[in-house]
Tab-separated table of C-alpha atoms in Angstrom:
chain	number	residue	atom	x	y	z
A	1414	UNK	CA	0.000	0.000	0.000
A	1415	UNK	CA	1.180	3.464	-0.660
A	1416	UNK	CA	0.628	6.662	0.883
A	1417	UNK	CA	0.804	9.799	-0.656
A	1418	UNK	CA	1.202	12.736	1.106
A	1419	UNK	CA	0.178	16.406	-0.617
A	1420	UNK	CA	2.512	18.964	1.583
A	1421	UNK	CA	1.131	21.979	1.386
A	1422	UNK	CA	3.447	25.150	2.340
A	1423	UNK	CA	1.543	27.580	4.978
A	1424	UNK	CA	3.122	30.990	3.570
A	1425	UNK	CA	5.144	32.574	6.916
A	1426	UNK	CA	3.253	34.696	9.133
A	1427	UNK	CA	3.487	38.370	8.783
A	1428	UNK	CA	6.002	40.535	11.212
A	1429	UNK	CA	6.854	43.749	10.898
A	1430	UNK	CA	10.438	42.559	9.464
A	1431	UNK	CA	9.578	40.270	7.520
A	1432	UNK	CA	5.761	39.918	5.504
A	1433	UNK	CA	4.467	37.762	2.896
A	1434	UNK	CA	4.309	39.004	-0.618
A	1435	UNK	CA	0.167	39.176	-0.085
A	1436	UNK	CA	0.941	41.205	3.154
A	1437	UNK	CA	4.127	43.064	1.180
A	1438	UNK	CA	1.365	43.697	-1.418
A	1439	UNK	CA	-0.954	45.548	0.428
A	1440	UNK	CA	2.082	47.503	2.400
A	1441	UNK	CA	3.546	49.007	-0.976
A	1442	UNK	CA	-0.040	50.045	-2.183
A	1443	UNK	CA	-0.427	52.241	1.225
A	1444	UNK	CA	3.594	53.234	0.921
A	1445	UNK	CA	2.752	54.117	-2.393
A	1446	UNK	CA	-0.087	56.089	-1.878
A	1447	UNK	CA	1.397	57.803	0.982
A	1448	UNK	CA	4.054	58.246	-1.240
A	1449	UNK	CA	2.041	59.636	-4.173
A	1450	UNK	CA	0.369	61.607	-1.706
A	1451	UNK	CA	3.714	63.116	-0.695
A	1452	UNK	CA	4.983	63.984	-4.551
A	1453	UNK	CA	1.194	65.460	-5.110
A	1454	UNK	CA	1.682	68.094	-1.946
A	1455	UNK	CA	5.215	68.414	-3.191
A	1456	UNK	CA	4.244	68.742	-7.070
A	1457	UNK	CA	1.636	71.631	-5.684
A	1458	UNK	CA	4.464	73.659	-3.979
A	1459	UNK	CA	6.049	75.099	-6.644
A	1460	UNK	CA	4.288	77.751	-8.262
A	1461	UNK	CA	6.308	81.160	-7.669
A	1462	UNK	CA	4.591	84.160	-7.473
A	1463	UNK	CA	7.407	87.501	-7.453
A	1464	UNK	CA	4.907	90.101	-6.007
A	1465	UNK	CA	6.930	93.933	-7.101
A	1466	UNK	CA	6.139	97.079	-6.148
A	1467	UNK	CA	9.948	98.688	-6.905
A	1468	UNK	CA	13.298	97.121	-7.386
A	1469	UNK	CA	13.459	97.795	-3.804
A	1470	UNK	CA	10.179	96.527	-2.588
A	1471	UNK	CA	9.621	92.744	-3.606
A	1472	UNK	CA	9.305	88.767	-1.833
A	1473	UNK	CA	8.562	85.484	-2.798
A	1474	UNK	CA	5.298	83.857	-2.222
A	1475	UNK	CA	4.620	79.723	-3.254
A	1476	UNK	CA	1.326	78.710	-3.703
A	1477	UNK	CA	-0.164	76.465	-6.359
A	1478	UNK	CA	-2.382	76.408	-9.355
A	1479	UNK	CA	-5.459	75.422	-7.680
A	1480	UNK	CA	-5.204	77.946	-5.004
A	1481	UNK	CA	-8.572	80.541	-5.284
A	1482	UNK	CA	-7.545	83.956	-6.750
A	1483	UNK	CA	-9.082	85.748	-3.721
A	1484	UNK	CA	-6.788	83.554	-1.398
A	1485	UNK	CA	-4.074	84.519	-3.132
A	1486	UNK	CA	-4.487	87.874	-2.978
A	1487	UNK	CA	-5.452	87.830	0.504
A	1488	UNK	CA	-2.309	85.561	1.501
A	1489	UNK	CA	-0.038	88.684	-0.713
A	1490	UNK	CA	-1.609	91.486	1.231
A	1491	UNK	CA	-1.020	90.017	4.582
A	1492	UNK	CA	2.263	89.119	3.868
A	1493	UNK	CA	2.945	92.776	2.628
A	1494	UNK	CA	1.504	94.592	5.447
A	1495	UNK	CA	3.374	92.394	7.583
A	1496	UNK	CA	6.751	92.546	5.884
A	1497	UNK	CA	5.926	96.659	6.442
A	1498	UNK	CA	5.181	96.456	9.516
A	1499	UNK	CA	8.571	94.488	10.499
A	1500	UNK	CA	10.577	96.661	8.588
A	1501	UNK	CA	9.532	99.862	10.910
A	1502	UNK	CA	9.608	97.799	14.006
A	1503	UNK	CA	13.072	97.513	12.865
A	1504	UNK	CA	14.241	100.916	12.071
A	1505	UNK	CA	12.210	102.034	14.969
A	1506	UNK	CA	14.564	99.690	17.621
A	1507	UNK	CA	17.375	100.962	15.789
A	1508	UNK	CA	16.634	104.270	17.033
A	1509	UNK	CA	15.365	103.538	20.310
A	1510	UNK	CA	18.889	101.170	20.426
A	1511	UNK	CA	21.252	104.281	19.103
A	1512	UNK	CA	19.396	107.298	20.517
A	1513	UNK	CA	17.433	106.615	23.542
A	1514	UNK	CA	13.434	106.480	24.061
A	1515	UNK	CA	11.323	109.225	22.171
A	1516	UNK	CA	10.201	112.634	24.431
A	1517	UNK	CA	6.679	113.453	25.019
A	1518	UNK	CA	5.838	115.365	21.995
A	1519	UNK	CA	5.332	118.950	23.974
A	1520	UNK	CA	9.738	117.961	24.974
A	1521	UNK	CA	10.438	117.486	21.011
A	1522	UNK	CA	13.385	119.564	19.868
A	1523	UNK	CA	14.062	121.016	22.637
A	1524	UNK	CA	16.984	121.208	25.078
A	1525	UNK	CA	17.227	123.357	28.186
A	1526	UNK	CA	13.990	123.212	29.513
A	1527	UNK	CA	15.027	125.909	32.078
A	1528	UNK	CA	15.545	128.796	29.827
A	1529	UNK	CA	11.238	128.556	29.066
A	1530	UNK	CA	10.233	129.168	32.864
A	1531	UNK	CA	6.641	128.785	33.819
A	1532	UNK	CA	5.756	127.407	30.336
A	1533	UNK	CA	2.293	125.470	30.175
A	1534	UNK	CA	3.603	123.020	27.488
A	1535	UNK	CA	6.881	122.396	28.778
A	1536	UNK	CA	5.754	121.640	32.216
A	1537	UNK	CA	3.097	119.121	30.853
A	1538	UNK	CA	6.173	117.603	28.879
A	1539	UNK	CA	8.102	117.007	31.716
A	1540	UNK	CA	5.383	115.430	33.666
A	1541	UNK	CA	5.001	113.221	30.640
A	1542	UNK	CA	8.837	112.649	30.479
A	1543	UNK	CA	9.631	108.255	31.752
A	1544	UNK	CA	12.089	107.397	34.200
A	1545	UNK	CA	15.591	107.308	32.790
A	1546	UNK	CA	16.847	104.122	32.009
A	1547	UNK	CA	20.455	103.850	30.475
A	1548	UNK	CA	24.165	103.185	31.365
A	1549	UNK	CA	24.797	106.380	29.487
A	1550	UNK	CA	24.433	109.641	27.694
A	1551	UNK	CA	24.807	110.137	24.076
A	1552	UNK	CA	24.273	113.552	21.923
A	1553	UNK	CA	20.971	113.539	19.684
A	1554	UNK	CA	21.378	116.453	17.548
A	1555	UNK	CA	17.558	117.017	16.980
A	1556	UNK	CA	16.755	116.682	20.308
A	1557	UNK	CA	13.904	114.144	19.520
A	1558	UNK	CA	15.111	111.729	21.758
A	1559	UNK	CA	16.506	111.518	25.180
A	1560	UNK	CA	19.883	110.345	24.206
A	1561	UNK	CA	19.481	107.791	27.079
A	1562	UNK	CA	21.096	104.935	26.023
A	1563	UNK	CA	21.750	101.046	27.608
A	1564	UNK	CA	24.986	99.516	28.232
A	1565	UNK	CA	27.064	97.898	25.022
A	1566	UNK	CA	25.876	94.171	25.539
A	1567	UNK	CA	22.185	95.215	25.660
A	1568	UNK	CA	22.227	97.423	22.306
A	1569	UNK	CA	24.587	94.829	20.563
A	1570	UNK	CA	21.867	92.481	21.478
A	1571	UNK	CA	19.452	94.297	19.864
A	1572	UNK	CA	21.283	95.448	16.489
A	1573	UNK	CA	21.756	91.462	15.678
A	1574	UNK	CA	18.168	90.917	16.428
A	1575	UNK	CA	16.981	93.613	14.406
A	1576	UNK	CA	19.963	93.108	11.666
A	1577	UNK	CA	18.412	88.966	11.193
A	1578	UNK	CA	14.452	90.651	10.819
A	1579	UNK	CA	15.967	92.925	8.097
A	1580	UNK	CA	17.554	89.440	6.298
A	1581	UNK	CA	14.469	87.935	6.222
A	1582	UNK	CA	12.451	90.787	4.470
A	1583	UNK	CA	15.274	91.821	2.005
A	1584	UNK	CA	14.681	91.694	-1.855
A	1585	UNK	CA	17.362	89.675	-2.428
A	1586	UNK	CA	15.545	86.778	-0.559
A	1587	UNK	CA	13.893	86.419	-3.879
A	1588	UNK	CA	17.367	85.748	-5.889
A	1589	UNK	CA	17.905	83.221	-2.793
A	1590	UNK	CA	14.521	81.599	-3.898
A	1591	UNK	CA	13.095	81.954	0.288
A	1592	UNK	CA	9.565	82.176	-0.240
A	1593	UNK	CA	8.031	84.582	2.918
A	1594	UNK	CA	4.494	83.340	5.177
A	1595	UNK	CA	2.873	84.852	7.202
A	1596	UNK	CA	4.213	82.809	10.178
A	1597	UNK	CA	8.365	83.562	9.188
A	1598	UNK	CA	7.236	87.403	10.122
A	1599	UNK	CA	5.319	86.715	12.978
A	1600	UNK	CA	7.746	84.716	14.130
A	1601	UNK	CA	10.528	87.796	13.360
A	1602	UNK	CA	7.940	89.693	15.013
A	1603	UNK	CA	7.961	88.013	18.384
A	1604	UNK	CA	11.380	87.614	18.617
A	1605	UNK	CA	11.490	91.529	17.789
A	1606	UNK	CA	8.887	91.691	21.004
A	1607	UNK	CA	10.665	89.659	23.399
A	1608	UNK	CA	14.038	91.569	22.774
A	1609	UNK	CA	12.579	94.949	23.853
A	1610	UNK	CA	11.133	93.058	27.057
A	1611	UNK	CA	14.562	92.026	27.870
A	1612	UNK	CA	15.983	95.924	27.255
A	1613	UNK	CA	13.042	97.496	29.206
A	1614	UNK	CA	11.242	95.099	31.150
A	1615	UNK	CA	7.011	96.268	30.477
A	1616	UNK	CA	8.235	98.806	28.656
A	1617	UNK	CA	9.626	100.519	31.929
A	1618	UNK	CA	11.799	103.716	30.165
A	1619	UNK	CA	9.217	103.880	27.458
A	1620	UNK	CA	6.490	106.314	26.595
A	1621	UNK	CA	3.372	104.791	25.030
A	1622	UNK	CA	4.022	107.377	22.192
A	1623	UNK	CA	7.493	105.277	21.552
A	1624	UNK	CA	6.987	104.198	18.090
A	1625	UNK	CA	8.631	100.321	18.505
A	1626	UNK	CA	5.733	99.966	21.189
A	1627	UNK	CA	3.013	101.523	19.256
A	1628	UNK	CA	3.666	98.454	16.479
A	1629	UNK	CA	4.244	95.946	19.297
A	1630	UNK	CA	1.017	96.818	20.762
A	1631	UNK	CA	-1.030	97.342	17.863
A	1632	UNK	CA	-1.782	93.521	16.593
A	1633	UNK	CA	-4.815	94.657	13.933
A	1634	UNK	CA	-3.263	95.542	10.775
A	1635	UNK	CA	-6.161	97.228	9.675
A	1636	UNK	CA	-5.166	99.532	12.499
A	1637	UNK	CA	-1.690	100.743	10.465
A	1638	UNK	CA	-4.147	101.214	7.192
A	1639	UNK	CA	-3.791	104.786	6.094
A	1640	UNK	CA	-5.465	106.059	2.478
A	1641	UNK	CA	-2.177	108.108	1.948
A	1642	UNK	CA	0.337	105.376	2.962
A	1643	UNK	CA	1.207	104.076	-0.318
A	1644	UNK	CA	2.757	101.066	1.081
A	1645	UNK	CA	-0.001	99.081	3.336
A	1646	UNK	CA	-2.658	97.407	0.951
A	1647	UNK	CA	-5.853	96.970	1.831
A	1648	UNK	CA	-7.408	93.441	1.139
A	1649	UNK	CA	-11.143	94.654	0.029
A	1650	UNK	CA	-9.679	97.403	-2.648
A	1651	UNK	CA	-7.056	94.888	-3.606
A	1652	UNK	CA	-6.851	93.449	-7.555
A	1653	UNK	CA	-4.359	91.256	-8.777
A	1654	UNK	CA	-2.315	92.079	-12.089
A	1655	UNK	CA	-0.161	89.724	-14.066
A	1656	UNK	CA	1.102	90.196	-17.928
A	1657	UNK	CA	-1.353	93.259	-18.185
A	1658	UNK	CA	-4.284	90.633	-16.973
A	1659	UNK	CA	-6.335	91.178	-14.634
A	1660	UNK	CA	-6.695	88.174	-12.369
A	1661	UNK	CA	-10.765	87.710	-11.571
A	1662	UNK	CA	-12.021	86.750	-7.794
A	1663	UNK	CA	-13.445	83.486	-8.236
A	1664	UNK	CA	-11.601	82.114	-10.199
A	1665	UNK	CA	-8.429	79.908	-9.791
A	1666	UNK	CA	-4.633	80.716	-10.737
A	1667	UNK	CA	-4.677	77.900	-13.301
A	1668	UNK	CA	-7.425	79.742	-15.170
A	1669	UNK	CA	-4.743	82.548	-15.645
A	1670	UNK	CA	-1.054	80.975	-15.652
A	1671	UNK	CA	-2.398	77.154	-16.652
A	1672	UNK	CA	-1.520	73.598	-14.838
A	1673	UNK	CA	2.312	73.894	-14.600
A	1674	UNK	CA	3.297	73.931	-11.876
A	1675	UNK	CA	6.673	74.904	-12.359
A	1676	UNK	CA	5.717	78.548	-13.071
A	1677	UNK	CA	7.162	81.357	-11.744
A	1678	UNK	CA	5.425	84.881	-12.362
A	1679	UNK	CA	5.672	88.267	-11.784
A	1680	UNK	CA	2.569	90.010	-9.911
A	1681	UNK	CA	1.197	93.261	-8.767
A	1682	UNK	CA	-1.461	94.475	-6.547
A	1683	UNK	CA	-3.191	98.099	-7.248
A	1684	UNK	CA	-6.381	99.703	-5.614
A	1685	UNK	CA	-9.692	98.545	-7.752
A	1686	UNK	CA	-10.520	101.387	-10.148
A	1687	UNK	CA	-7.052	102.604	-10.820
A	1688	UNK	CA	-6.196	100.204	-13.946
A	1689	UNK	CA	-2.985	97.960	-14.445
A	1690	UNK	CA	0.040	98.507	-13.291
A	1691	UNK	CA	3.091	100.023	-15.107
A	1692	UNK	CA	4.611	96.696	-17.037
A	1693	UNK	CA	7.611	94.984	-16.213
A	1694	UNK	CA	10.712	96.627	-18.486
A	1695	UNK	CA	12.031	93.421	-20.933
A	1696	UNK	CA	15.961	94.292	-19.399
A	1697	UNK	CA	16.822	94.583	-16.132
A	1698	UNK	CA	18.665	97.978	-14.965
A	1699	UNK	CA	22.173	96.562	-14.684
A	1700	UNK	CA	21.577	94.933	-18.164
A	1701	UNK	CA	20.423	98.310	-19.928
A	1702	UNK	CA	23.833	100.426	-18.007
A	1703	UNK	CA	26.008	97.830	-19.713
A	1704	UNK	CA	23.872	98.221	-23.070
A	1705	UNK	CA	24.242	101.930	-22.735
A	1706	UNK	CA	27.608	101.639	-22.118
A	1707	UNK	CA	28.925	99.278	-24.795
A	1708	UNK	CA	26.478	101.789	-27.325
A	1709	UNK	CA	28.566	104.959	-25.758
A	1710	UNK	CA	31.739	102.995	-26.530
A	1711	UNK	CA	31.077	102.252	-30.415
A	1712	UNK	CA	29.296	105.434	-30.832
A	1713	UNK	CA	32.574	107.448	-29.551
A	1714	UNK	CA	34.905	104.500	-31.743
A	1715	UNK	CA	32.946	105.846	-34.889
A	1716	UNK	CA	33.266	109.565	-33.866
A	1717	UNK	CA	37.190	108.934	-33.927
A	1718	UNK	CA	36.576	107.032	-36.905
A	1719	UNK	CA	35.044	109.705	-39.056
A	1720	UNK	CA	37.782	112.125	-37.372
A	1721	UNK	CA	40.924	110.763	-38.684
A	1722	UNK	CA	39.368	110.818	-42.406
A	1723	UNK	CA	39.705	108.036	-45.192
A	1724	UNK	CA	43.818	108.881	-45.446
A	1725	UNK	CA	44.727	108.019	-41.933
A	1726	UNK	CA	45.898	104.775	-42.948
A	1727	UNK	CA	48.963	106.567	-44.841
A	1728	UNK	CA	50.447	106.775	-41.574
A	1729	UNK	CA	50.608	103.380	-40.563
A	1730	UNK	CA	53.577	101.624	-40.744
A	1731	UNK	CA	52.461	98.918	-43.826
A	1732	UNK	CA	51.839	101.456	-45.815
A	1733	UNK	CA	54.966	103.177	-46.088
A	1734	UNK	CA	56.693	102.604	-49.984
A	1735	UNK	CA	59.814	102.538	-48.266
A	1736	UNK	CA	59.293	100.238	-45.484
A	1737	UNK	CA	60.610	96.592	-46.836
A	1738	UNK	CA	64.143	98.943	-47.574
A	1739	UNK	CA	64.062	100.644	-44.229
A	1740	UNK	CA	63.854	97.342	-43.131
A	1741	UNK	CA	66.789	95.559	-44.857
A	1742	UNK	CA	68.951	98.097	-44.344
A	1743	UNK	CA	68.064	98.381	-40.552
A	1744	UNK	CA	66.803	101.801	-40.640
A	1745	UNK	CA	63.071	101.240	-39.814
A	1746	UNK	CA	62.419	103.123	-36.717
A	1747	UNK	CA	65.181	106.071	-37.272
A	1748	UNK	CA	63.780	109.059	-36.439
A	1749	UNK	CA	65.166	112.867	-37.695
A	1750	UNK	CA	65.571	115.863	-36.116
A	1751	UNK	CA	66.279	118.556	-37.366
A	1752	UNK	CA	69.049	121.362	-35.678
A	1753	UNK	CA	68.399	125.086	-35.623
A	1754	UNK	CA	71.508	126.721	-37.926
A	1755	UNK	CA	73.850	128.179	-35.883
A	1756	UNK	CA	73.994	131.581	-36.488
A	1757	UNK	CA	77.479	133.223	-36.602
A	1758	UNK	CA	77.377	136.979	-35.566
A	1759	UNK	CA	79.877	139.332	-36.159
């Protein structure tokens, strides 16, 4: 009698080092979708949008096609506001750093407060006036500020801080390729905030008129809106220009710059009703100084040109009859000169 026996291989349970290929199926589907996923969000990110007021004025904002016009515009305009807003916070802590807190307005360019007397104005100034705070005395020349300033360490301190705020805002972060959020200036902005609690602990030194506390303590942009500050935007008045185009609310960027992704774009933002902005030049300024230059060159080589006349070649040394003689006989570059006669008097 025979027995035959059917061995049938149970595949090896699952672990989380080694799976079966059913198990190792199901793994790469969910790695692969997670990894899909990943190049999707990544594929998204790379729409550059080079918002330019001036040469001077300009940053880097990423977004992607399918991002709603109006978000866009709203993401640009905070973004702007805030990058304004740091960059007075900054030159405002430079002052307060170099030259002391600000006087009470009535105290403003103004010296010797002894030489008015009894005056109304000056007295309320001086009543107004903060407790010194400093390690020592410097001269302010307009007298708009006390000239009270902190020790060495402390205003070192606060020139790096304010010097790294000023690197993140500057134009050149666009030829660096940083794109700016909202949350790299708030971030500055904090770090901006907790410096000037270290110099003057609740703002003890400080006048609520100083201008690095008015920012500090105003948190509502719409606050800093002013019609005749050309540099805050506001969002409701805001339109979006690219190429000359107007770019519609309600709409999406890919109805304007299409589905590539890899895009990058120049953009402007004016107040609705005022039309498009001035276009971009086709050169760059340094390009058109070295086109303006080279022109300025060939334009004085054909002045000298048209100077020297069609027989200024006679003088050049192939074109002398002579030369191939003057040559053999060794006398090419001999040069005469002539003697005055010498005159015999009697």
């Amino acid at each position: 009698m025979c027995f035959f026996f059917l061995m049938i291989r149970r595949p090896p349970r699952s672990t989380l080092d080694r799976s079966s290929a059913a198990s190792d199926v199901y793994k790469r589907q969910g790695i692969n979708a997670e990894y899909m996923g990943f190049k999707e969000r990544k594929r998204r990110q790379m729409v550059q949008l080079i918002y330019k007021k001036t040469d001077q004025n300009q940053f880097l904002y990423s977004t992607t096609v399918l991002t709603p016009v109006e978000q866009v515009i709203r993401e640009l305009v905070t973004i702007n506001n805030l990058r304004i807003k740091l960059d007075r916070l900054c030159i405002a802590m430079e002052e307060l750093a170099q030259k002391g807190p600000l006087k009470p307005e009535e105290l403003r360019g103004l010296s010797n407060y002894e030489q008015y007397g009894d005056d109304l104005t000056v007295k309320q100034g001086l009543e107004k006036m903060p407790p010194k705070v400093g390690a020592k005395q410097v001269e302010e020349k307009t007298n708009y500020r006390t000239g009270w300033v902190l020790d060495d360490e402390v205003v070192a301190m606060i020139l790096k801080h304010v010097g790294e705020a000023k690197a993140v805002i500057h134009k050149d972060q666009v030829a660096k390729k940083v794109a700016l959020t909202e949350k790299m200036l708030l971030d500055q902005i904090d770090i901006l905030r907790g410096v000037i609690m270290i110099a003057y602990p609740g703002y003890h030194g400080v006048g609520v008129w100083e201008p690095a506390r008015v920012i500090l303590e105003t948190k509502d942009l719409e606050a800093f809106y002013n019609p005749d500050d050309v540099d805050f935007i506001e969002e409701s008045t805001a339109t979006l220009w690219y190429a000359g185009k107007e770019l519609l609310r309600g709409k999406k960027l890919y109805d304007f710059l299409g589905k590539n992704e890899k895009t990058t774009v120049v953009v402007k933002i004016t107040k609705s009703g005022t039309g498009a902005p001035v276009r971009e030049p086709l050169i760059d300024q340094e390009t058109h100084k070295k086109m303006l230059a080279y022109y300025y060159k060939k334009q004085e080589e054909a002045k000298k040109l048209d100077k020297d006349g069609e027989d200024a070649y006679l003088e050049s040394p192939w074109a002398n009859p002579k030369g191939l003689k003057n040559e053999l006989h060794g006398v090419q570059d001999v040069k005469w000169k002539f003697k005055q006669p010498i005159s015999y008097s009697h």
